[in-house]
mmCIF file of C-alpha atoms in Angstrom:
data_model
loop_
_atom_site.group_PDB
_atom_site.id
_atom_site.type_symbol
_atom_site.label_atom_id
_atom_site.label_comp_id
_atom_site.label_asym_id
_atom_site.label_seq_id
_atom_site.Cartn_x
_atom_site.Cartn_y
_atom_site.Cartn_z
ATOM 1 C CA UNK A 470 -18.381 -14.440 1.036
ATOM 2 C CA UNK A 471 -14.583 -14.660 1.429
ATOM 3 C CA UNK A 472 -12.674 -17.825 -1.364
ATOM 4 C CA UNK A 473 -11.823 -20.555 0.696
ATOM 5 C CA UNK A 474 -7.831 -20.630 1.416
ATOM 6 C CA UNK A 475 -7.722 -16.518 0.560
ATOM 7 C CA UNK A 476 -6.680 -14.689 3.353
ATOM 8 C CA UNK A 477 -9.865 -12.029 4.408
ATOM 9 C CA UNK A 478 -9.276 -8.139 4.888
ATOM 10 C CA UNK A 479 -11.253 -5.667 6.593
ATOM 11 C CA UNK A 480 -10.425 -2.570 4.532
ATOM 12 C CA UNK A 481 -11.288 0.425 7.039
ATOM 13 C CA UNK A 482 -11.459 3.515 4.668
ATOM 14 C CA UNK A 483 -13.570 6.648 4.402
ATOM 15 C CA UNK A 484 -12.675 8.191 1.227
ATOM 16 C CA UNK A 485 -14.650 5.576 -1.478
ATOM 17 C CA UNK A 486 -11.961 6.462 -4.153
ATOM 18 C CA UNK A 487 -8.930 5.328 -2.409
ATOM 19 C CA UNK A 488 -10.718 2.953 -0.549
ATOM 20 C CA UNK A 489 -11.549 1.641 -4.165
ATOM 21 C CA UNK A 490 -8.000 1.748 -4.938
ATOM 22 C CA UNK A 491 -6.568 0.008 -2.312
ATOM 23 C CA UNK A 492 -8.999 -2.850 -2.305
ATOM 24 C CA UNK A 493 -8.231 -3.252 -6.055
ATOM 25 C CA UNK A 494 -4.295 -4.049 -5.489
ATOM 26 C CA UNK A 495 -5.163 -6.304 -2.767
ATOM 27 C CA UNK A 496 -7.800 -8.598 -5.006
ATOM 28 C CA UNK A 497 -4.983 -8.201 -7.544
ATOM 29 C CA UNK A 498 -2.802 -9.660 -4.841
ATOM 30 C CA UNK A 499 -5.005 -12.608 -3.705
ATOM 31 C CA UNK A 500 -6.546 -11.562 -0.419
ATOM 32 C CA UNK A 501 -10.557 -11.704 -0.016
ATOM 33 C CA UNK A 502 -11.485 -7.636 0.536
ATOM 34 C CA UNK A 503 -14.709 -6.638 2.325
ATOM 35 C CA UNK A 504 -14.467 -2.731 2.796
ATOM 36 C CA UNK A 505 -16.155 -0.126 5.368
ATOM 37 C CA UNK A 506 -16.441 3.631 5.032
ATOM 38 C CA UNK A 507 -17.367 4.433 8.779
ATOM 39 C CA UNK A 508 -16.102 3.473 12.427
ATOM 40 C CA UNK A 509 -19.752 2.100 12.918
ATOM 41 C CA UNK A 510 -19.308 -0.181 9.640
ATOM 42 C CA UNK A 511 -15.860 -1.348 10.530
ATOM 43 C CA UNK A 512 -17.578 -2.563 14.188
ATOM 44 C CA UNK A 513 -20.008 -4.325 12.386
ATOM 45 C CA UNK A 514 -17.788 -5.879 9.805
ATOM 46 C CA UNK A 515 -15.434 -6.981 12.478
ATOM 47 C CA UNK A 516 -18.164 -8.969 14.273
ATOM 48 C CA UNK A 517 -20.241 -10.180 11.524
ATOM 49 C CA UNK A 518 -17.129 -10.678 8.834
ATOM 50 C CA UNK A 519 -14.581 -12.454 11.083
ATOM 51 C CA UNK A 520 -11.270 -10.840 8.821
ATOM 52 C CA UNK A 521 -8.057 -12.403 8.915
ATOM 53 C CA UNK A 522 -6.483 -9.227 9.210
ATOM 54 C CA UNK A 523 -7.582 -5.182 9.252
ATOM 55 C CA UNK A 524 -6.187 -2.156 7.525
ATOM 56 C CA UNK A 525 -6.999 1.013 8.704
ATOM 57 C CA UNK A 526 -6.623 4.021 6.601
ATOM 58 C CA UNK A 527 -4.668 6.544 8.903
ATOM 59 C CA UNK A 528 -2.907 10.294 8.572
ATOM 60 C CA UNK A 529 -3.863 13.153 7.130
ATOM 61 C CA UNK A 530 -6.814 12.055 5.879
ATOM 62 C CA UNK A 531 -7.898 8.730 7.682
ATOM 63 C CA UNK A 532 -9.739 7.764 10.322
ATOM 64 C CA UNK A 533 -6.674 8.147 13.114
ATOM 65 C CA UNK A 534 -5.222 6.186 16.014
ATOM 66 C CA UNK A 535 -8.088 6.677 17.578
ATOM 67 C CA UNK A 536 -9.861 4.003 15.382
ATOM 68 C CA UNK A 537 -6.847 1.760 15.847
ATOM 69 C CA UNK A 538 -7.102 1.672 19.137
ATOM 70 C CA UNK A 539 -11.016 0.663 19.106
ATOM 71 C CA UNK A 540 -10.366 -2.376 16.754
ATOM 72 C CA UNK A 541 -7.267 -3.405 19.382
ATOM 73 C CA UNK A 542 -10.135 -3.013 21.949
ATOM 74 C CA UNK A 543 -12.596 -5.219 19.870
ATOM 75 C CA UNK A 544 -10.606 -7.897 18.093
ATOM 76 C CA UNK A 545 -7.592 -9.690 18.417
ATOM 77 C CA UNK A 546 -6.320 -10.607 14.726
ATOM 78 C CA UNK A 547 -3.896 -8.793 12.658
ATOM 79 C CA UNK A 548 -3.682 -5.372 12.195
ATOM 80 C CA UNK A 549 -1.947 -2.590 9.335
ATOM 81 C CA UNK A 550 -2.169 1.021 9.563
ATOM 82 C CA UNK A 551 -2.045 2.301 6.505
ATOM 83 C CA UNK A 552 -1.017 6.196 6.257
ATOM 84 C CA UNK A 553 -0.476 8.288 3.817
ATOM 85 C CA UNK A 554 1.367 10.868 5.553
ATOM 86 C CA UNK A 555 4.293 10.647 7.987
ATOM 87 C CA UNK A 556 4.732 7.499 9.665
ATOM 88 C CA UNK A 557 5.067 8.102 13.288
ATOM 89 C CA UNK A 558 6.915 6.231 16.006
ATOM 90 C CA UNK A 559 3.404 5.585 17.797
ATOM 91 C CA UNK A 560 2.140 3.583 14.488
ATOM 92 C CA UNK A 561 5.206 1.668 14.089
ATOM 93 C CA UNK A 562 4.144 -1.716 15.328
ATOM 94 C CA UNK A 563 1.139 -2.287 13.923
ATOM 95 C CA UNK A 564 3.044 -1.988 10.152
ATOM 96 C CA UNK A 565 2.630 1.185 9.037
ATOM 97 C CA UNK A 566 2.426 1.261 4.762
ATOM 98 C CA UNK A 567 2.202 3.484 2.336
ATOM 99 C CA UNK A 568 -0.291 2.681 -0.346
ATOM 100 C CA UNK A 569 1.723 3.568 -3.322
ATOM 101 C CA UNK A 570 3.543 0.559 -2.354
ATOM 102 C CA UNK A 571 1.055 -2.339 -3.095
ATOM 103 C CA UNK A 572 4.432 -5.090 -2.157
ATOM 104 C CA UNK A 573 4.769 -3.114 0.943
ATOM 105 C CA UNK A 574 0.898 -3.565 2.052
ATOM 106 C CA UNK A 575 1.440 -7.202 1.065
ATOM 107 C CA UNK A 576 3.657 -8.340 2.843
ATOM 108 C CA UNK A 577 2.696 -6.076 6.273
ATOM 109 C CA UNK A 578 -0.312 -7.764 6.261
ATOM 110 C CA UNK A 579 1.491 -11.412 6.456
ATOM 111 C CA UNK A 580 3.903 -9.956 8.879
ATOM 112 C CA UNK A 581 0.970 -8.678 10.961
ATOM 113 C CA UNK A 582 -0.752 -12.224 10.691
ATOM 114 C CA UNK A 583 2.482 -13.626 11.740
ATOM 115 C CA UNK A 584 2.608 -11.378 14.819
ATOM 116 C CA UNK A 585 -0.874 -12.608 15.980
ATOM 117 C CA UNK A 586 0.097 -16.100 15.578
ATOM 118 C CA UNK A 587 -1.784 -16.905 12.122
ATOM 119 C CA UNK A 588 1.098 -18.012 10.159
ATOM 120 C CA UNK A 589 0.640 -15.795 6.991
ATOM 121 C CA UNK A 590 -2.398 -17.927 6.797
ATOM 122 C CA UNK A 591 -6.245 -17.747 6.757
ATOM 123 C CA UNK A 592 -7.971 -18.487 9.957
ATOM 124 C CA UNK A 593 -10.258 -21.669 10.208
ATOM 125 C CA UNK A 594 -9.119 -23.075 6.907
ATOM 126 C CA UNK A 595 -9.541 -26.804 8.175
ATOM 127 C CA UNK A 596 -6.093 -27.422 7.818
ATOM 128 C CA UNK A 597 -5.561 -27.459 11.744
ATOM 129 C CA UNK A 598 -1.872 -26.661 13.115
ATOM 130 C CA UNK A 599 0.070 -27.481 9.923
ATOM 131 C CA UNK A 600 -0.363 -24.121 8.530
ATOM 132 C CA UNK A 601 1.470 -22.897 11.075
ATOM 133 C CA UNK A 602 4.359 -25.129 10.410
ATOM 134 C CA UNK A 603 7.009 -25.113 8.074
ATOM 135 C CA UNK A 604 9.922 -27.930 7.139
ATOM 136 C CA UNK A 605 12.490 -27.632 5.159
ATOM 137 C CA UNK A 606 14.885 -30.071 5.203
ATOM 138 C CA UNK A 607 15.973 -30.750 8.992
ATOM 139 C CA UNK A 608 14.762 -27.419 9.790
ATOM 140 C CA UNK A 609 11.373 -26.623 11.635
ATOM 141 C CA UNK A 610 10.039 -23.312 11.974
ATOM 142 C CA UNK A 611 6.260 -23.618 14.477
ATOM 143 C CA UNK A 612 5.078 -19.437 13.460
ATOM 144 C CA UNK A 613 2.660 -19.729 15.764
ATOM 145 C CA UNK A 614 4.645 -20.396 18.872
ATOM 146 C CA UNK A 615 7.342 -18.222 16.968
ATOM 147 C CA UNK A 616 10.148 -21.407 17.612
ATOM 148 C CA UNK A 617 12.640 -22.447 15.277
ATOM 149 C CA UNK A 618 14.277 -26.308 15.334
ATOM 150 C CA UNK A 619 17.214 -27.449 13.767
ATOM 151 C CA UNK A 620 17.110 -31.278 13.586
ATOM 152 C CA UNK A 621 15.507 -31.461 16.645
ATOM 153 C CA UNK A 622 17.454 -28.455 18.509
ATOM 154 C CA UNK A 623 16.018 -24.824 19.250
ATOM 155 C CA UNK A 624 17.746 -22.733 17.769
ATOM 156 C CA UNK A 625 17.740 -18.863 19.782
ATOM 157 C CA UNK A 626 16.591 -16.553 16.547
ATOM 158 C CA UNK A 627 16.103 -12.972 17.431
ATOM 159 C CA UNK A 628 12.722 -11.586 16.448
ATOM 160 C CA UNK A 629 14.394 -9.856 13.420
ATOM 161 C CA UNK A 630 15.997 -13.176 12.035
ATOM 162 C CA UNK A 631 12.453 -14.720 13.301
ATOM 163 C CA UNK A 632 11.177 -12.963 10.522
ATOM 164 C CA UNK A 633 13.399 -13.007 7.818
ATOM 165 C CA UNK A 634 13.412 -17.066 8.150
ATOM 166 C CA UNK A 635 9.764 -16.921 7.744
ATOM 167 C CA UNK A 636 9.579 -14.508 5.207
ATOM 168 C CA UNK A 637 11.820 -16.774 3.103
ATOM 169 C CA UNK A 638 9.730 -19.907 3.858
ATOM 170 C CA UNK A 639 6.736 -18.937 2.864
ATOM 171 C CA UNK A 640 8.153 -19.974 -0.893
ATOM 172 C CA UNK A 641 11.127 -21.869 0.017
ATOM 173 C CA UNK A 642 12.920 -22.615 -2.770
ATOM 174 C CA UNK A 643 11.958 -18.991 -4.784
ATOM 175 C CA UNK A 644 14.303 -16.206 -4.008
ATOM 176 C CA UNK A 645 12.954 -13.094 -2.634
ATOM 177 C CA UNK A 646 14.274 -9.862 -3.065
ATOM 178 C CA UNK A 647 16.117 -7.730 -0.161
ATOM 179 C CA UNK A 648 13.498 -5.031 -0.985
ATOM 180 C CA UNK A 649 10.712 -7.326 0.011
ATOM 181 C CA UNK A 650 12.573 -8.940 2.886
ATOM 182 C CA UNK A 651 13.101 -4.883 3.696
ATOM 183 C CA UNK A 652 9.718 -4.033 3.257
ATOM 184 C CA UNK A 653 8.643 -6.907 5.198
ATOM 185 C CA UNK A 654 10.781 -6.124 8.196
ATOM 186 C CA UNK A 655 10.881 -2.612 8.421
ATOM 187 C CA UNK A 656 8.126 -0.835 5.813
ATOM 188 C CA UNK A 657 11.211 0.702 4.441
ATOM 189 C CA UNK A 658 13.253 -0.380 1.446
ATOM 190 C CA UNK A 659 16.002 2.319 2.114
ATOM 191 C CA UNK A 660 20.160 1.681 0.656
ATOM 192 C CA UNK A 661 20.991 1.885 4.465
ATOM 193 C CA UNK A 662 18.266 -0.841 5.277
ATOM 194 C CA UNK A 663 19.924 -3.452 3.447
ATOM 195 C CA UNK A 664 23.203 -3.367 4.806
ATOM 196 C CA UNK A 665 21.277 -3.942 8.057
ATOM 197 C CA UNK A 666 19.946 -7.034 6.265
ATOM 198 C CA UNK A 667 22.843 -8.138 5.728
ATOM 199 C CA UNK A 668 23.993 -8.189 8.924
ATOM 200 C CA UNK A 669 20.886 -9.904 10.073
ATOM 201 C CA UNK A 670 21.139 -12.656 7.209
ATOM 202 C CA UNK A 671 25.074 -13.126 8.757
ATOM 203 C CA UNK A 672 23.862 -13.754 11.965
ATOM 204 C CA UNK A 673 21.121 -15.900 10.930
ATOM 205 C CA UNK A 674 23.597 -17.809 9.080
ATOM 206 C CA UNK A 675 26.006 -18.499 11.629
ATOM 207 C CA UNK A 676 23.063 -19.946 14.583
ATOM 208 C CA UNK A 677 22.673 -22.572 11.318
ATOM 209 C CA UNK A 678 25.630 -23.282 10.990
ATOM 210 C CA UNK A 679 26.214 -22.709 7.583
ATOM 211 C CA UNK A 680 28.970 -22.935 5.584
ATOM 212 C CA UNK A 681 30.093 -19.254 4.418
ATOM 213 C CA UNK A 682 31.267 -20.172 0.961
ATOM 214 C CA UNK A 683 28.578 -23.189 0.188
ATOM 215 C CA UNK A 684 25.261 -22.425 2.143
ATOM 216 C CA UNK A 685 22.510 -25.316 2.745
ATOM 217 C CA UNK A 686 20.024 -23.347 4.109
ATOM 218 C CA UNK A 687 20.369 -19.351 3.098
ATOM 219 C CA UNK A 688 21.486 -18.885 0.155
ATOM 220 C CA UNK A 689 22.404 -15.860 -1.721
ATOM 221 C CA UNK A 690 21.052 -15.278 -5.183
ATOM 222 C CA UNK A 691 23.548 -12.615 -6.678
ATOM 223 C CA UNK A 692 21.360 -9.170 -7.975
ATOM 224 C CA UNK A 693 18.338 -10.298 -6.089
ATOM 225 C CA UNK A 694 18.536 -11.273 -2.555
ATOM 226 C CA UNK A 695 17.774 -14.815 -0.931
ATOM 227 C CA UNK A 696 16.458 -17.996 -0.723
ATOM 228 C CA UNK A 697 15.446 -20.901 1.702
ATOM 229 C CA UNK A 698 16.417 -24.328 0.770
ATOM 230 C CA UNK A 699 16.840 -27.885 2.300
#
């Protein structure tokens, strides 16, 4: 039986060896980890488990799309593919990781939470509709109805800035690293990726109305990457 508060992964996985890999880095990483070897366990652990989220063990190797697509059929929480061969366009918006990359898998499977309107948080944790708010300072970020406030006022975020604000508020205060934000967006922490960022983080910026040389809300930290504050 999943912790209470830990976040609870279906690991779908044939090959017991990475399967036994992967599962370690998660634990390591906080999340609850029941794990199934066949398409006929990962059924079964989807209806008597209730996860939080799914990964799915896809490419060369994996079970396929075609697995994927069954869970999408069955279940409506979050969902990872998790390859660990090419990552195709098709695979693309379910968060496709690579599992040499345990900060990748991490945050893809908050991202993919996010998407289904969890909040980066575990389902039925008794905590009702507050884990899908955040406040800092006057602002107000509601993940599940993916709206953002400021002092009262919506503010008209792209899905990309969307993102990055959440990202950051999930440890406001702590600066997180424009690898991580990368990873978190994209799956990718390419050099060309972050001057994308960047761009994003401008725009973001200016719908606050910050200050360019004295930030309240986004703040740079110099060699790292950025941080939420109030």
């Amino acid at each position: 039986m999943a912790a209470a508060g830990r976040i609870r992964v279906l690991l779908v996985e044939p090959r017991r060896i990475y399967a036994a890999t992967v599962a370690r880095h998660l634990r390591a990483g906080g999340f609850a980890v029941e794990v199934a070897y066949s398409p006929g366990a990962a059924l079964t652990g989807l209806r008597e488990r209730d996860p939080d989220v799914v990964v799915v063990g896809v490419g060369t190797q994996g079970l396929g799309t075609a697995m994927l697509d069954r869970i999408r059929q069955e279940t409506q929480v979050g969902v990872v593919a998790l390859s660990d061969g090419d990552i195709t366009p098709l695979l693309v918006s379910t968060g496709v990781v690579c599992v040499g990359d345990i900060e990748a898998l991490n945050v893809r499977i908050r991202l993919a939470l996010r998407r289904c309107g969890v909040g980066g948080e575990p389902r039925g944790g008794g905590h009702g509709d507050e884990t899908h708010r955040r406040e800092i300072g006057d602002l107000r970020i509601d993940v599940a109805a993916r709206r953002v406030f400021l002092r009262d006022e919506p503010l008209p975020l792209t899905r990309t800035e969307f993102e990055i604000l959440c990202t950051l508020a999930e440890s406001p205060g702590e600066p997180v690293t424009c690898r991580q934000l990368q990873l978190s967006l994209w799956g990718d922490a390419s050099d060309g990726g972050r001057s994308t960022l960047g761009v994003h983080v401008g725009n973001l910026r200016r719908k606050l109305g910050e200050d360019p040389h004295s930030p309240r809300y986004l703040r740079t930290v110099r060699g790292t990457g950025y941080c939420l504050t109030g």
